[in-house]
XYZ file of C-alpha atoms in Angstrom:
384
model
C 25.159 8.438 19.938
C 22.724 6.575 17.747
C 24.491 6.008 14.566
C 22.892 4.660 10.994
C 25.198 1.772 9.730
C 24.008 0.392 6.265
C 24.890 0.366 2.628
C 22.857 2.715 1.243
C 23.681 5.446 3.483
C 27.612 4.779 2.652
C 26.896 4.574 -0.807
C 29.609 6.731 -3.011
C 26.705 7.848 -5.427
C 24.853 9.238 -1.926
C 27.692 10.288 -0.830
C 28.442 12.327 -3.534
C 25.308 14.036 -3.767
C 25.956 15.052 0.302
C 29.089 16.360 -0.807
C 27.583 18.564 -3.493
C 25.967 20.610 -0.370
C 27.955 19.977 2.474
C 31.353 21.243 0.571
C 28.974 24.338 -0.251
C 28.569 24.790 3.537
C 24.865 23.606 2.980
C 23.708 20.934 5.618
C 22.609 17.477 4.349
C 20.021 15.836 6.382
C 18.447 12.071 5.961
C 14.871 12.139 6.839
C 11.806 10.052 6.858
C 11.546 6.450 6.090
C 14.855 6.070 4.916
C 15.890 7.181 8.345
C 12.593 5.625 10.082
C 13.389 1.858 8.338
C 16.911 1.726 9.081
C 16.291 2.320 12.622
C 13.835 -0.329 12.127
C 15.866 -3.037 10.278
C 13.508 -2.717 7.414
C 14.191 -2.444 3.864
C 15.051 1.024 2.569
C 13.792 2.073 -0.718
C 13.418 6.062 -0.689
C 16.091 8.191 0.105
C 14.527 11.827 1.289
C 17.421 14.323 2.086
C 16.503 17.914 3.970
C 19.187 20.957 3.421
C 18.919 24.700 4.164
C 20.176 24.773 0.756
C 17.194 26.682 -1.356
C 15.898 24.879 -4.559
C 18.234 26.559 -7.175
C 21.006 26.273 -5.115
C 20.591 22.881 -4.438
C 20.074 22.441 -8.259
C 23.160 24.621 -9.135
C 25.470 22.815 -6.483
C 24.026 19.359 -7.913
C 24.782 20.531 -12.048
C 28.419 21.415 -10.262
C 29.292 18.502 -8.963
C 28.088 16.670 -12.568
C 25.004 15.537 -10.804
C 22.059 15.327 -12.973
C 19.218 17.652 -10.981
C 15.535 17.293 -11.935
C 13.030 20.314 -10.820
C 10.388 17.309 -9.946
C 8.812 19.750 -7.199
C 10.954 23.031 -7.410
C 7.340 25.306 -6.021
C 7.325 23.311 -3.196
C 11.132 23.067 -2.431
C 12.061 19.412 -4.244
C 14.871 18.788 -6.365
C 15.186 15.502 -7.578
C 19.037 14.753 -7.789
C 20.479 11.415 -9.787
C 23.546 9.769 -8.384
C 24.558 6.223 -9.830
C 21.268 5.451 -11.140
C 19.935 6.398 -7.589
C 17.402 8.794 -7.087
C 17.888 11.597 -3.741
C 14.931 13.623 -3.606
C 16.443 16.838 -1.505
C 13.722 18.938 0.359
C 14.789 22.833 1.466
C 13.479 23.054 4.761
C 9.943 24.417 4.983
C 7.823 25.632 7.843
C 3.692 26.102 7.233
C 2.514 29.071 6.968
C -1.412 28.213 6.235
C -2.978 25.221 5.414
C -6.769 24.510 4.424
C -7.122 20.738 5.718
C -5.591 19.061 2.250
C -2.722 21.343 1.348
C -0.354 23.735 2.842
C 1.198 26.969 1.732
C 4.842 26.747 3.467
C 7.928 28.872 3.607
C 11.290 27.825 3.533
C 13.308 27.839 6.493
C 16.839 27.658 7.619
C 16.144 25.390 11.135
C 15.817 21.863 11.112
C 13.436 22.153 14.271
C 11.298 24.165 12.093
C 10.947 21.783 9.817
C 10.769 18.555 11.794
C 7.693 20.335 13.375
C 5.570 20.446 10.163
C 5.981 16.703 10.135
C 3.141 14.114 11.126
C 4.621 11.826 13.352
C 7.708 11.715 15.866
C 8.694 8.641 13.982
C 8.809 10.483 10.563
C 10.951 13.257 12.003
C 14.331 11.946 13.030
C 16.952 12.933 10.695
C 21.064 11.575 9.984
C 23.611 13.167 9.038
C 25.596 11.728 5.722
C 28.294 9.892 8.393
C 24.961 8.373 10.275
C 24.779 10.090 13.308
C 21.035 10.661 14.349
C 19.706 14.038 15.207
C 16.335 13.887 17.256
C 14.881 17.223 17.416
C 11.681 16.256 18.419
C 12.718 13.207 20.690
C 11.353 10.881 18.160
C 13.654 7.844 18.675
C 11.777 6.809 21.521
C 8.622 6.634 20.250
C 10.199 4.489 17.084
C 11.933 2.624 19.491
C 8.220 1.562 21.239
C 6.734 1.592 17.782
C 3.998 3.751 19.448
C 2.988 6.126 16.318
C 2.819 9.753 17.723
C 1.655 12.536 15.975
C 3.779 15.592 16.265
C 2.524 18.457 19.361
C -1.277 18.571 19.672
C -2.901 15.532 17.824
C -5.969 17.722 16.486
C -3.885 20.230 14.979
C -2.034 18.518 12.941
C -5.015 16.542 11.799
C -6.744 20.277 10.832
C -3.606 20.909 8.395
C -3.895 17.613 6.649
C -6.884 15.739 7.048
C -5.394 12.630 5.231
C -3.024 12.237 8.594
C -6.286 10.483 9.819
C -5.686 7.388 7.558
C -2.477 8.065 7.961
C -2.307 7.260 11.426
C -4.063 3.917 11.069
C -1.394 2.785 7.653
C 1.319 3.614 9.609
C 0.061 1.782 13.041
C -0.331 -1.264 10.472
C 3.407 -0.832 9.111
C 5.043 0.103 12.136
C 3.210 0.145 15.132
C 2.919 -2.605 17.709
C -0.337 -3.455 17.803
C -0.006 -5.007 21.682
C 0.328 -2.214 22.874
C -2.810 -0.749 20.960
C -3.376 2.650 19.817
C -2.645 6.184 20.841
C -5.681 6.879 22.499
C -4.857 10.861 22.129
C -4.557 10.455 18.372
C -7.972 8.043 18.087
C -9.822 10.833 20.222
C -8.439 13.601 17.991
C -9.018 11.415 14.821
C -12.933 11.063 15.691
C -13.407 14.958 16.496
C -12.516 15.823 12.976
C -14.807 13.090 11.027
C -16.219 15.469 8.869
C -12.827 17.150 7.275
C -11.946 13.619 5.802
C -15.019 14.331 3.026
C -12.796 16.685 1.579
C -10.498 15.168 0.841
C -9.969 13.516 -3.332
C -10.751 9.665 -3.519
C -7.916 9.378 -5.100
C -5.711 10.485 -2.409
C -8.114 8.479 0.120
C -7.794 5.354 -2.041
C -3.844 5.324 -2.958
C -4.067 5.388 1.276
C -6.001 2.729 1.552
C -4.282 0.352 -0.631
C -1.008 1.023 1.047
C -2.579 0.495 4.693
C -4.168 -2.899 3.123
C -0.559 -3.739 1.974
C 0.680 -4.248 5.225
C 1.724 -7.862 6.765
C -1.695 -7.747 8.929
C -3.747 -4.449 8.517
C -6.957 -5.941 10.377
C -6.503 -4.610 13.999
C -5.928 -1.055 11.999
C -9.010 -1.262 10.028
C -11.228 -2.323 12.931
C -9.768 0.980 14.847
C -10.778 2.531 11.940
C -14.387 1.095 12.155
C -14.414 1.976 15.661
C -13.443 5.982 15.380
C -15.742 6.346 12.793
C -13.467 6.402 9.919
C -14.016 3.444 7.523
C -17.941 4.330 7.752
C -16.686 8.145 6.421
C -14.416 6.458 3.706
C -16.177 3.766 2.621
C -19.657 3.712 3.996
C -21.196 0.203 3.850
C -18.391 -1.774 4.018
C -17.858 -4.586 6.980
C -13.969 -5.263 7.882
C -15.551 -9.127 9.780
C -14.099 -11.201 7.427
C -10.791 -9.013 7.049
C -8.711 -10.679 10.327
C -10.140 -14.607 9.318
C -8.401 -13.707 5.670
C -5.156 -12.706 6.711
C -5.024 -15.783 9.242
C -5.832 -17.704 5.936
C -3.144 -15.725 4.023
C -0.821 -17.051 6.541
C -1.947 -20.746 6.458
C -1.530 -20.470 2.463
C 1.653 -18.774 2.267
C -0.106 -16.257 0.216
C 1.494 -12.618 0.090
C -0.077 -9.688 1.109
C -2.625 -8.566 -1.494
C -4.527 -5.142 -1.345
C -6.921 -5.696 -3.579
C -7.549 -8.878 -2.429
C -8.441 -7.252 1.228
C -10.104 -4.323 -0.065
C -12.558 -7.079 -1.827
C -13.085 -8.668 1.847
C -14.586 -5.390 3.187
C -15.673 -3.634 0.333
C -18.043 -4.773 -2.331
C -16.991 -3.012 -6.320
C -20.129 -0.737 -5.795
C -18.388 0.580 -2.733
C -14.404 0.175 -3.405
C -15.443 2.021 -7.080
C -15.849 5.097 -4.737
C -11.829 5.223 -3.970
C -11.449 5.808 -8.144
C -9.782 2.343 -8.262
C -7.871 2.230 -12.035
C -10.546 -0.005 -14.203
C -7.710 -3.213 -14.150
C -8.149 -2.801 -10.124
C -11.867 -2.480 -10.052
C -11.825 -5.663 -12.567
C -10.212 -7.611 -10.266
C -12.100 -6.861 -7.351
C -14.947 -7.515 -9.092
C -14.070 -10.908 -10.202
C -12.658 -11.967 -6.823
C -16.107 -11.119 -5.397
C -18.402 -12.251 -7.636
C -16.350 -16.077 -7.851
C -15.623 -16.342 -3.747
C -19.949 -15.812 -3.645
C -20.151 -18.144 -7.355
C -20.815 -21.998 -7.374
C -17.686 -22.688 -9.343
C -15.118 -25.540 -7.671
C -11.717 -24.617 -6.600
C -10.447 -26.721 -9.063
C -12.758 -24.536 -11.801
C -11.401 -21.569 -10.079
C -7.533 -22.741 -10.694
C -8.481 -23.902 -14.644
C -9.921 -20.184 -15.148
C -7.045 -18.102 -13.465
C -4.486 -20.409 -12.416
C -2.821 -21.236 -9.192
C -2.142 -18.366 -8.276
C -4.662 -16.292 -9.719
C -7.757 -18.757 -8.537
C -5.852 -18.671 -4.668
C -7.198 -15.110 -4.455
C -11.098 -16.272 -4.732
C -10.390 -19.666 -2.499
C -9.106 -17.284 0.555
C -12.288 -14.885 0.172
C -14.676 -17.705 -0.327
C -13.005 -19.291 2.999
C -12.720 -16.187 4.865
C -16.467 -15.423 3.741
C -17.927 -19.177 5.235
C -15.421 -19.513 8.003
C -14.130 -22.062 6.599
C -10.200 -23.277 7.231
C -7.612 -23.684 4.923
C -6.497 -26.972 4.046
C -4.027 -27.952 1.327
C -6.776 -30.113 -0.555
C -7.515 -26.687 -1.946
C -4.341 -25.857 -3.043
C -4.331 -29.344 -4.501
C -8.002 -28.836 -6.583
C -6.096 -25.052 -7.612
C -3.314 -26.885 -8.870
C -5.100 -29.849 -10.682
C -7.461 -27.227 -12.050
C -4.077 -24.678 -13.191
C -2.586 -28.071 -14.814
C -6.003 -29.205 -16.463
C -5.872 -29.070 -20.538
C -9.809 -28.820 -21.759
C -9.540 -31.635 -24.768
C -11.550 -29.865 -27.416
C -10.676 -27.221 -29.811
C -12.579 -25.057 -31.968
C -11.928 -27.146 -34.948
C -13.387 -30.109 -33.285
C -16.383 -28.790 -33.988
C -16.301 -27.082 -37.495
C -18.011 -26.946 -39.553
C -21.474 -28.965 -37.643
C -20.870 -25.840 -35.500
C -20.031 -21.991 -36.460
C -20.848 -18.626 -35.112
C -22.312 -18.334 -32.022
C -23.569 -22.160 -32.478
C -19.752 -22.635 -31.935
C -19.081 -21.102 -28.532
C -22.026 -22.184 -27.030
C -20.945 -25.722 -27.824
C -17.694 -25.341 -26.698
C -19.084 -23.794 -23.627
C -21.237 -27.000 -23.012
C -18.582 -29.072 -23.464
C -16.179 -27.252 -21.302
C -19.098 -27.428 -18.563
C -19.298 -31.121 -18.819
C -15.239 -31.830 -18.517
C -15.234 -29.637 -15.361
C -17.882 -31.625 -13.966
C -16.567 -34.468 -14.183
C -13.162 -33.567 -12.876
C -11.460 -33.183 -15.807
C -11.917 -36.663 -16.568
C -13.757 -36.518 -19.664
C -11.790 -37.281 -23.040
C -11.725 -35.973 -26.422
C -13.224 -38.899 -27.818
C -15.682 -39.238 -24.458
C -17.065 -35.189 -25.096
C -17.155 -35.925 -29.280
C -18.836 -39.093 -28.999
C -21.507 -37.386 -26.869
């Protein structure tokens, strides 16, 4: 029997919140990606429990045991439970009873199988008891095993309940799928067939899933299936994912981690990423990462302005844009530029210079000392 061997699972705090049901004769379950990651070898940072246990009783049992129980989601059958600083969010088991393509009304239920079914993918619906053994009731161990991302029974239907399982599909191919053995062609037939219920859906929900997919170590073979079915034209019409794969072979070159943003400004321009209702920090960003990897300013300008970090964003667009390769002369120029110290101040100039007089001097002079590679003293820019 496949058994789930790692700390968190043993965990006394976790422990003790199982307890808090199981003594009660309630069952306990482990489900979803704490389940799906530790199968994986991948970090865990959620832990979703399932019970039979109904909402108060879960939050009864929980106030019993001296287990602090928050009704985070009580309407839809989610009781968030604090153990050890840990949170367990505990899920009764729910079966759907109607759904209108972005929300489902749901029942609770007293089967596991019941609720495994209402799940998206096989992956997402293998459950552990609190001693590790796996239960399977869907056979979905196989498909995690292949890392082929199934959806649960008929592809289409489970699409019609939730239309967001289209994007879905494609975030977690990026995260978990293996991307040799290419895509389920079931789920990409299914996935084109029901274009039209993704414009339903809020761009908020459609852009938290698109930053998550563009998290991923190398999103670019999902995106282009996504170009191909139809999808990123219905999400984000206009935008072009060519430049996406040559960035993420850049990211690699640079050491440079995985940065959504930073992808979503390789195939989206700000009048098109604006549509996902991006928070006004995010669309700022964006927009400056476009507008400098298309500027005229130097790398080294680029690292004086944001730093070496911050100026390493605009260098890998601006590469991945001209096809250019990375080469560690830029992360040189970022670095000179990050470490650069423009010689003047304000009171340099004060008082042959106020007001706006002021800045537009310092401006000039800041233009000259970047020209010249920093090289420029205080005394050279003064006596000028």
């Amino acid at each position: 029997m496949t058994r789930i061997d790692e700390v968190w699972i043993s965990d006394p705090a976790t422990q003790k919140v199982c307890a808090a049901l199981t003594d009660a004769g309630a069952q306990a379950l482990f489900v979803g990606g704490c389940v799906r990651n530790a199968l994986l070898g991948a970090p865990v940072s959620d832990i979703d429990i399932a019970t039979d246990a109904r909402p108060e009783q879960v939050m009864e049992l929980s106030q019993a045991a001296a287990l602090k129980a928050v009704p985070t989601g009580i309407d839809h059958g989610t009781i968030t439970v604090v153990s050890g600083g840990i949170a367990h969010e505990i899920t009764t088991f729910r079966r759907d009873v109607e759904t209108d393509g972005r929300r489902a009304v749901v029942a609770f239920s007293d089967r596991v199988e019941e609720d495994a079914a209402r799940r998206d993918f096989t992956m997402n619906a293998i459950y552990a008891q609190p001693d590790g053994s796996v239960l399977d009731p869907l056979n979905g161990l196989p498909d995690l095993q292949a890392r082929h991302v199934r959806f649960i029974g008929t592809a289409a239907n489970r699409i019609r309940e939730d239309y967001l399982r289209s994007l879905r599909y494609f975030r977690f191919h990026a995260w978990y799928g293996d991307s040799k053995a290419g895509f389920d062609p079931d789920a990409l037939a299914a996935i084109a067939e029901n274009l039209e219920g993704l414009a339903g859906l809020s761009r908020e929900r459609v852009g938290a899933e698109m930053l998550k997919l563009l998290g991923a170590p190398d999103p670019a073979p999902s995106v282009a299936a996504m170009r191909q079915a139809g999808v990123l034209a219905q999400v984000l019409p206009g935008a072009e994912d060519r430049a996406l794969a040559p960035l993420i072979a850049l990211e690699e070159q640079a050491g440079a981690e995985p940065e959504p943003i930073r992808r979503l400004a390789a195939i989206a321009p700000p009048e098109i990423a604006k549509t996902l209702r991006l928070s006004k920090a995010q669309l700022q960003r964006l927009t400056r990462m476009r507008d400098e990897a298309s500027g005229t300013a130097t790398v080294a300008e680029l690292g004086f302005r944001y730093g070496e970090e911050g100026g390493l964003h605009e260098t890998l667009l601006r590469c991945a844009f001209l096809e250019q390769p990375w080469s560690e002369d830029l992360r040189h120029a970022l670095r000179a530029g990050a470490e650069a110290d423009f010689p003047i101040k304000a009171t340099d100039l004060i008082p042959d210079f106020t007001g706006p007089a002021l800045g537009k001097k310092l401006a000039e002079l800041e233009a000259r000392w970047i020209k010249s590679g920093f090289a420029l003293t205080r005394e050279d820019l003064l006596g000028h």
